[in-house]
mmCIF file of C-alpha atoms and ligand atoms in Angstrom:
data_model
loop_
_atom_site.group_PDB
_atom_site.id
_atom_site.type_symbol
_atom_site.label_atom_id
_atom_site.label_comp_id
_atom_site.label_asym_id
_atom_site.label_seq_id
_atom_site.Cartn_x
_atom_site.Cartn_y
_atom_site.Cartn_z
ATOM 1 C CA MET A 27 131.945 66.556 54.546
ATOM 2 C CA ALA A 28 128.872 68.122 56.219
ATOM 3 C CA ARG A 29 129.044 71.845 56.946
ATOM 4 C CA VAL A 30 127.588 72.891 60.295
ATOM 5 C CA VAL A 31 127.212 76.381 61.787
ATOM 6 C CA VAL A 32 126.640 76.627 65.534
ATOM 7 C CA VAL A 33 125.273 79.809 67.114
ATOM 8 C CA GLY A 34 125.720 79.547 70.856
ATOM 9 C CA SER A 35 127.561 79.832 74.158
ATOM 10 C CA ILE A 36 131.156 79.195 75.182
ATOM 11 C CA ASN A 37 131.830 78.481 78.877
ATOM 12 C CA MET A 38 134.603 77.449 81.158
ATOM 13 C CA ASP A 39 133.208 74.546 83.213
ATOM 14 C CA LEU A 40 134.292 74.498 86.860
ATOM 15 C CA VAL A 41 133.610 70.885 87.779
ATOM 16 C CA THR A 42 133.472 69.451 91.283
ATOM 17 C CA LEU A 43 133.221 65.705 91.703
ATOM 18 C CA ALA A 44 131.382 64.794 94.879
ATOM 19 C CA PRO A 45 130.181 61.582 96.542
ATOM 20 C CA ARG A 46 126.621 63.024 96.490
ATOM 21 C CA PHE A 47 124.802 66.335 96.043
ATOM 22 C CA PRO A 48 124.668 68.500 99.193
ATOM 23 C CA ALA A 49 121.264 69.370 100.604
ATOM 24 C CA PRO A 50 120.347 73.146 100.706
ATOM 25 C CA GLY A 51 122.414 74.759 103.463
ATOM 26 C CA GLU A 52 124.713 71.723 103.796
ATOM 27 C CA THR A 53 128.509 71.686 103.202
ATOM 28 C CA ILE A 54 130.174 68.423 102.172
ATOM 29 C CA LEU A 55 133.741 67.455 101.105
ATOM 30 C CA GLY A 56 134.212 66.818 97.399
ATOM 31 C CA ASP A 57 136.604 64.329 95.772
ATOM 32 C CA ARG A 58 138.177 66.349 92.934
ATOM 33 C CA PHE A 59 138.026 69.661 91.044
ATOM 34 C CA VAL A 60 138.760 70.160 87.339
ATOM 35 C CA THR A 61 138.465 73.083 84.927
ATOM 36 C CA VAL A 62 137.317 71.964 81.445
ATOM 37 C CA HIS A 63 136.025 73.625 78.329
ATOM 38 C CA GLY A 64 132.258 73.684 77.822
ATOM 39 C CA GLY A 65 129.199 75.768 76.916
ATOM 40 C CA LYS A 66 126.430 74.300 74.805
ATOM 41 C CA GLY A 67 127.462 76.113 71.623
ATOM 42 C CA ALA A 68 131.181 75.285 71.959
ATOM 43 C CA ASN A 69 130.370 71.691 72.913
ATOM 44 C CA GLN A 70 128.167 71.169 69.874
ATOM 45 C CA ALA A 71 130.820 72.770 67.638
ATOM 46 C CA VAL A 72 133.569 70.505 69.033
ATOM 47 C CA ALA A 73 131.418 67.362 68.811
ATOM 48 C CA ALA A 74 130.499 68.116 65.181
ATOM 49 C CA ALA A 75 134.157 68.770 64.302
ATOM 50 C CA ARG A 76 135.290 65.470 65.926
ATOM 51 C CA LEU A 77 132.649 63.691 63.826
ATOM 52 C CA GLY A 78 134.255 65.057 60.694
ATOM 53 C CA ALA A 79 132.181 68.172 59.881
ATOM 54 C CA GLU A 80 133.457 71.542 58.770
ATOM 55 C CA VAL A 81 132.245 73.766 61.632
ATOM 56 C CA ALA A 82 131.898 77.490 62.206
ATOM 57 C CA LEU A 83 130.879 78.945 65.576
ATOM 58 C CA VAL A 84 129.113 82.267 66.171
ATOM 59 C CA GLY A 85 129.628 83.384 69.777
ATOM 60 C CA ALA A 86 131.526 85.593 72.238
ATOM 61 C CA LEU A 87 134.268 85.343 74.834
ATOM 62 C CA GLY A 88 135.444 87.737 77.519
ATOM 63 C CA ASP A 89 138.948 89.213 77.743
ATOM 64 C CA ASP A 90 139.488 87.517 81.160
ATOM 65 C CA ALA A 91 141.806 84.631 81.992
ATOM 66 C CA PHE A 92 139.375 82.081 80.507
ATOM 67 C CA GLY A 93 138.897 83.740 77.128
ATOM 68 C CA ALA A 94 142.258 82.906 75.476
ATOM 69 C CA PRO A 95 142.402 79.225 76.513
ATOM 70 C CA LEU A 96 138.797 78.705 75.428
ATOM 71 C CA ARG A 97 139.596 80.228 71.988
ATOM 72 C CA GLU A 98 142.767 78.128 71.655
ATOM 73 C CA GLY A 99 140.875 74.930 72.596
ATOM 74 C CA LEU A 100 138.256 75.561 69.879
ATOM 75 C CA ALA A 101 140.952 76.371 67.311
ATOM 76 C CA ARG A 102 142.798 73.112 68.168
ATOM 77 C CA GLU A 103 139.577 71.181 67.405
ATOM 78 C CA GLY A 104 139.464 72.823 63.944
ATOM 79 C CA VAL A 105 136.386 75.022 64.630
ATOM 80 C CA SER A 106 136.331 78.232 62.531
ATOM 81 C CA LEU A 107 136.331 81.201 64.939
ATOM 82 C CA GLU A 108 135.922 84.081 62.478
ATOM 83 C CA HIS A 109 132.568 84.915 64.096
ATOM 84 C CA VAL A 110 133.622 84.495 67.718
ATOM 85 C CA ALA A 111 134.122 87.949 69.279
ATOM 86 C CA THR A 112 136.406 88.730 72.234
ATOM 87 C CA LEU A 113 134.683 91.466 74.240
ATOM 88 C CA ALA A 114 136.771 93.898 76.290
ATOM 89 C CA GLY A 115 135.581 94.371 79.853
ATOM 90 C CA HIS A 116 133.430 91.185 79.871
ATOM 91 C CA SER A 117 134.006 87.904 81.643
ATOM 92 C CA SER A 118 133.721 84.659 79.714
ATOM 93 C CA GLY A 119 130.753 82.417 80.399
ATOM 94 C CA THR A 120 131.170 79.988 83.300
ATOM 95 C CA ALA A 121 129.325 76.883 84.441
ATOM 96 C CA SER A 122 129.679 75.686 88.026
ATOM 97 C CA ILE A 123 129.000 71.953 87.781
ATOM 98 C CA THR A 124 128.718 69.333 90.509
ATOM 99 C CA VAL A 125 128.931 65.712 89.351
ATOM 100 C CA ALA A 126 127.762 62.929 91.654
ATOM 101 C CA GLY A 127 126.806 59.385 90.737
ATOM 102 C CA GLY A 128 127.070 60.111 86.998
ATOM 103 C CA GLU A 129 124.442 62.949 87.220
ATOM 104 C CA ASN A 130 125.087 66.689 87.334
ATOM 105 C CA HIS A 131 123.805 70.016 88.709
ATOM 106 C CA ILE A 132 124.796 73.119 86.696
ATOM 107 C CA VAL A 133 124.655 76.869 87.315
ATOM 108 C CA VAL A 134 125.632 78.953 84.268
ATOM 109 C CA VAL A 135 126.707 82.607 84.416
ATOM 110 C CA PRO A 136 126.461 83.812 80.787
ATOM 111 C CA GLY A 137 129.088 86.630 80.869
ATOM 112 C CA ALA A 138 130.021 87.434 77.236
ATOM 113 C CA ASN A 139 127.459 84.948 75.951
ATOM 114 C CA ALA A 140 124.784 87.504 76.888
ATOM 115 C CA GLN A 141 126.313 89.844 74.296
ATOM 116 C CA VAL A 142 125.926 87.588 71.242
ATOM 117 C CA THR A 143 123.727 89.773 69.045
ATOM 118 C CA PRO A 144 121.391 89.339 66.059
ATOM 119 C CA ALA A 145 123.793 91.596 64.130
ATOM 120 C CA GLN A 146 126.579 89.070 64.719
ATOM 121 C CA VAL A 147 124.387 86.349 63.198
ATOM 122 C CA GLU A 148 123.615 88.602 60.199
ATOM 123 C CA ARG A 149 127.356 89.157 59.702
ATOM 124 C CA ALA A 150 127.790 85.368 59.565
ATOM 125 C CA GLN A 151 125.171 85.091 56.821
ATOM 126 C CA ALA A 152 127.640 83.756 54.212
ATOM 127 C CA ALA A 153 128.628 80.908 56.561
ATOM 128 C CA LEU A 154 124.973 80.093 57.277
ATOM 129 C CA ALA A 155 124.215 80.151 53.550
ATOM 130 C CA ARG A 156 126.905 77.464 52.991
ATOM 131 C CA ALA A 157 125.745 75.254 55.896
ATOM 132 C CA ASP A 158 124.049 71.897 55.596
ATOM 133 C CA ALA A 159 122.634 72.366 59.114
ATOM 134 C CA ILE A 160 122.508 75.154 61.716
ATOM 135 C CA LEU A 161 122.463 74.513 65.467
ATOM 136 C CA VAL A 162 121.265 76.969 68.100
ATOM 137 C CA GLN A 163 120.620 76.651 71.845
ATOM 138 C CA MET A 164 119.343 79.006 74.548
ATOM 139 C CA GLU A 165 122.383 80.147 76.570
ATOM 140 C CA ILE A 166 122.502 83.277 74.387
ATOM 141 C CA PRO A 167 119.934 86.122 74.187
ATOM 142 C CA LEU A 168 116.542 85.003 72.909
ATOM 143 C CA GLU A 169 116.509 87.738 70.290
ATOM 144 C CA THR A 170 119.629 86.097 68.803
ATOM 145 C CA VAL A 171 117.940 82.691 68.889
ATOM 146 C CA GLU A 172 115.047 84.256 66.984
ATOM 147 C CA ALA A 173 117.397 85.920 64.490
ATOM 148 C CA THR A 174 119.101 82.594 63.821
ATOM 149 C CA LEU A 175 115.780 80.841 63.238
ATOM 150 C CA ARG A 176 114.601 83.593 60.928
ATOM 151 C CA LEU A 177 117.813 83.847 58.935
ATOM 152 C CA GLY A 178 118.169 80.044 58.610
ATOM 153 C CA HIS A 179 114.560 79.814 57.466
ATOM 154 C CA ARG A 180 114.999 82.633 54.961
ATOM 155 C CA LEU A 181 118.083 80.859 53.564
ATOM 156 C CA GLY A 182 116.189 77.565 53.332
ATOM 157 C CA LYS A 183 118.561 75.856 55.798
ATOM 158 C CA PRO A 184 117.532 73.293 58.431
ATOM 159 C CA VAL A 185 117.815 74.922 61.844
ATOM 160 C CA ILE A 186 117.973 72.540 64.811
ATOM 161 C CA LEU A 187 116.787 74.363 67.948
ATOM 162 C CA ASN A 188 118.085 72.711 71.127
ATOM 163 C CA PRO A 189 115.835 74.464 73.666
ATOM 164 C CA ALA A 190 118.201 74.271 76.615
ATOM 165 C CA PRO A 191 118.043 75.705 79.191
ATOM 166 C CA ALA A 192 114.288 75.703 78.431
ATOM 167 C CA GLN A 193 111.773 78.512 78.647
ATOM 168 C CA PRO A 194 108.480 79.016 76.818
ATOM 169 C CA LEU A 195 108.977 80.405 73.304
ATOM 170 C CA PRO A 196 106.400 81.911 70.868
ATOM 171 C CA LEU A 197 104.888 79.258 68.609
ATOM 172 C CA ASP A 198 105.753 81.213 65.480
ATOM 173 C CA TRP A 199 109.476 80.964 66.373
ATOM 174 C CA LEU A 200 109.230 77.240 66.985
ATOM 175 C CA LYS A 201 107.604 76.738 63.612
ATOM 176 C CA LEU A 202 110.788 78.081 61.965
ATOM 177 C CA ALA A 203 112.872 75.219 63.364
ATOM 178 C CA ARG A 204 113.380 72.070 61.217
ATOM 179 C CA TYR A 205 113.764 70.074 64.456
ATOM 180 C CA LEU A 206 113.305 70.816 68.145
ATOM 181 C CA THR A 207 115.603 68.667 70.319
ATOM 182 C CA PRO A 208 114.427 68.943 73.939
ATOM 183 C CA ASN A 209 114.415 66.362 76.649
ATOM 184 C CA GLN A 210 111.042 65.592 78.199
ATOM 185 C CA HIS A 211 111.325 68.271 80.864
ATOM 186 C CA GLU A 212 112.430 70.938 78.379
ATOM 187 C CA LEU A 213 109.583 70.101 75.979
ATOM 188 C CA ALA A 214 106.990 70.617 78.762
ATOM 189 C CA ILE A 215 108.516 74.019 79.612
ATOM 190 C CA LEU A 216 108.852 75.028 75.945
ATOM 191 C CA LEU A 217 105.170 74.346 75.265
ATOM 192 C CA ASP A 218 104.049 75.723 78.657
ATOM 193 C CA ALA A 219 102.401 72.362 79.394
ATOM 194 C CA THR A 220 100.949 71.033 82.646
ATOM 195 C CA PRO A 221 103.262 68.558 84.392
ATOM 196 C CA ASP A 222 100.847 65.663 83.867
ATOM 197 C CA GLU A 223 100.854 65.804 80.019
ATOM 198 C CA ASP A 224 102.931 62.874 78.719
ATOM 199 C CA PHE A 225 105.808 63.465 76.320
ATOM 200 C CA LEU A 226 104.249 61.571 73.390
ATOM 201 C CA SER A 227 101.218 63.828 73.490
ATOM 202 C CA LEU A 228 103.506 66.883 73.710
ATOM 203 C CA MET A 229 105.467 65.626 70.707
ATOM 204 C CA ARG A 230 102.246 65.243 68.713
ATOM 205 C CA ARG A 231 101.132 68.818 69.387
ATOM 206 C CA ALA A 232 104.507 70.540 69.060
ATOM 207 C CA PRO A 233 104.534 73.104 66.218
ATOM 208 C CA ALA A 234 107.658 71.606 64.640
ATOM 209 C CA PRO A 235 109.103 68.062 64.306
ATOM 210 C CA VAL A 236 110.619 66.898 67.618
ATOM 211 C CA VAL A 237 113.607 64.678 68.363
ATOM 212 C CA LEU A 238 113.287 64.051 72.085
ATOM 213 C CA THR A 239 116.313 62.848 74.069
ATOM 214 C CA ARG A 240 115.747 60.301 76.831
ATOM 215 C CA GLY A 241 119.214 59.756 78.295
ATOM 216 C CA ALA A 242 120.092 56.051 78.620
ATOM 217 C CA ASP A 243 116.750 55.178 77.018
ATOM 218 C CA GLY A 244 117.821 56.745 73.690
ATOM 219 C CA ALA A 245 115.445 59.060 71.840
ATOM 220 C CA TRP A 246 112.007 59.449 70.279
ATOM 221 C CA TYR A 247 111.475 61.267 67.017
ATOM 222 C CA ARG A 248 108.412 62.485 65.142
ATOM 223 C CA ASP A 249 108.461 64.068 61.716
ATOM 224 C CA GLY A 250 104.809 64.007 60.660
ATOM 225 C CA GLY A 251 103.669 60.495 61.589
ATOM 226 C CA GLU A 252 103.595 58.764 64.935
ATOM 227 C CA PRO A 253 106.544 59.070 67.379
ATOM 228 C CA THR A 254 109.214 56.411 66.854
ATOM 229 C CA HIS A 255 111.628 55.120 69.481
ATOM 230 C CA GLN A 256 115.427 54.647 69.070
ATOM 231 C CA SER A 257 117.006 52.631 71.843
ATOM 232 C CA GLY A 258 120.024 53.914 73.716
ATOM 233 C CA PHE A 259 123.444 52.263 73.570
ATOM 234 C CA PRO A 260 124.336 50.716 76.968
ATOM 235 C CA VAL A 261 127.484 52.207 78.540
ATOM 236 C CA GLU A 262 128.892 52.880 81.998
ATOM 237 C CA ALA A 263 128.148 56.609 82.654
ATOM 238 C CA VAL A 264 130.989 58.574 84.266
ATOM 239 C CA ASP A 265 129.687 62.125 83.503
ATOM 240 C CA THR A 266 126.542 62.947 81.480
ATOM 241 C CA THR A 267 127.549 66.614 81.006
ATOM 242 C CA GLY A 268 127.601 67.353 77.277
ATOM 243 C CA ALA A 269 125.678 64.224 76.227
ATOM 244 C CA GLY A 270 122.807 66.343 74.844
ATOM 245 C CA ASP A 271 125.321 68.529 72.993
ATOM 246 C CA THR A 272 126.976 65.494 71.399
ATOM 247 C CA PHE A 273 123.536 64.198 70.402
ATOM 248 C CA ASN A 274 122.624 67.507 68.736
ATOM 249 C CA ALA A 275 125.942 67.726 66.915
ATOM 250 C CA ALA A 276 125.648 64.189 65.528
ATOM 251 C CA LEU A 277 122.055 64.855 64.469
ATOM 252 C CA ALA A 278 123.217 67.883 62.484
ATOM 253 C CA VAL A 279 126.205 66.116 60.975
ATOM 254 C CA PHE A 280 124.223 63.065 59.806
ATOM 255 C CA LEU A 281 120.906 64.778 58.998
ATOM 256 C CA HIS A 282 121.518 64.313 55.262
ATOM 257 C CA GLU A 283 121.399 60.505 55.844
ATOM 258 C CA GLY A 284 117.758 60.799 56.964
ATOM 259 C CA VAL A 285 116.295 61.190 60.434
ATOM 260 C CA PRO A 286 116.198 57.497 61.543
ATOM 261 C CA THR A 287 119.906 57.030 60.732
ATOM 262 C CA ALA A 288 120.898 60.421 62.130
ATOM 263 C CA VAL A 289 119.015 59.717 65.414
ATOM 264 C CA ARG A 290 120.650 56.250 65.736
ATOM 265 C CA LYS A 291 124.104 57.765 65.244
ATOM 266 C CA ALA A 292 123.254 60.598 67.634
ATOM 267 C CA CYS A 293 122.273 58.098 70.335
ATOM 268 C CA ALA A 294 125.529 56.186 69.814
ATOM 269 C CA ALA A 295 127.659 59.358 69.922
ATOM 270 C CA ALA A 296 125.863 60.589 73.066
ATOM 271 C CA ALA A 297 126.426 57.206 74.758
ATOM 272 C CA LEU A 298 130.184 57.393 74.040
ATOM 273 C CA SER A 299 130.309 60.948 75.352
ATOM 274 C CA VAL A 300 129.239 59.979 78.887
ATOM 275 C CA THR A 301 132.043 57.465 79.339
ATOM 276 C CA ARG A 302 134.674 60.133 80.173
ATOM 277 C CA LEU A 303 134.796 63.154 82.473
ATOM 278 C CA GLY A 304 133.996 66.625 81.155
ATOM 279 C CA ALA A 305 131.516 67.900 78.565
ATOM 280 C CA GLN A 306 134.057 67.584 75.712
ATOM 281 C CA GLY A 307 136.174 64.818 77.293
ATOM 282 C CA GLY A 308 134.175 61.873 75.946
ATOM 283 C CA MET A 309 132.971 63.329 72.649
ATOM 284 C CA PRO A 310 133.828 60.665 70.080
ATOM 285 C CA THR A 311 135.772 60.921 66.857
ATOM 286 C CA ARG A 312 134.160 59.632 63.670
ATOM 287 C CA GLY A 313 136.299 56.461 63.991
ATOM 288 C CA GLU A 314 135.144 55.771 67.553
ATOM 289 C CA LEU A 315 131.533 56.232 66.535
ATOM 290 C CA ASP A 316 131.904 53.925 63.535
ATOM 291 C CA THR A 317 133.458 51.241 65.771
ATOM 292 C CA LEU A 318 130.501 51.320 68.188
ATOM 293 C CA LEU A 319 127.962 51.305 65.384
ATOM 294 C CA ALA A 320 129.673 48.365 63.673
ATOM 295 C CA ALA A 321 129.719 46.423 66.984
ATOM 296 C CA GLN A 322 125.959 47.007 67.428
ATOM 297 C CA ALA A 323 124.943 46.389 63.777
HETATM 298 O O1 RIB B 408 125.353 71.034 78.008
HETATM 299 C C1 RIB B 408 126.456 71.042 78.885
HETATM 300 C C2 RIB B 408 126.953 72.424 79.097
HETATM 301 O O2 RIB B 408 125.986 73.164 79.776
HETATM 302 C C3 RIB B 408 128.179 72.532 79.950
HETATM 303 O O3 RIB B 408 129.377 72.399 79.248
HETATM 304 C C4 RIB B 408 128.026 73.876 80.615
HETATM 305 O O4 RIB B 408 128.930 74.816 80.188
HETATM 306 C C5 RIB B 408 126.588 74.291 80.366
HETATM 307 O O5 RIB B 408 126.548 75.261 79.428
#
């Protein structure tokens, strides 16, 4: 069983389903509203657990009405919460999400996620030292992202940096990652590139190996040689929220099988994840993933 440590955010997702996205200044009537558990860190932890990994999460919740149900949801999925703090006087992270035509718009308010500290990561050192892979994203303070990269590197553990939401990062931080997992847009921001530079050229000059997600088109990966393409798995998309998180989790869980296999499994898991509503709603179990892979073999 792979051991995965996730350092990242936990959010309550406030999801509105609408026939289309409103224009700026416009009000439209939506179809449905649901409250579901999300946050890139929590999503990656849940996806890895469903795929059979032993998972520990490092993060923070508020002591508001969302904190307890978010903690209970993670516990039900079997995620270890020893390093998830509940912070008095803070609200939990929220994401206001509009879903229309299978696409989404998201506004995140970090709340307690903004209080996840480098010291918290240091306190989780024993868990990181036991991990086969470490996942970190960018909905927590950048100093904590840096601390995770540095500690993972010092321990000789592969750290997968999912640079989302993206912002430019110092090259010496990026070099500490075993893999960067942006989409095309995020890679351009991360490397402070001009909009006309194509993603293959960005992948070639990135300071660490890149696994680039391309939605329905699958993924490209480069670990030294030339970029290689992995096709996507065709499915009917209901909600793409959390697809990237499922991809990252599967990459971490199957990394020990080699990058080509891990990327293929990550594309399959991400495809399954978009077939149901909610970031965590469609995340597959190991059995569901194996069934899809066997059907496509
Ligand atoms: O990656 C999807 C996640 O991004 C959502 O669950 C939302 O909480 C935002 O963090």
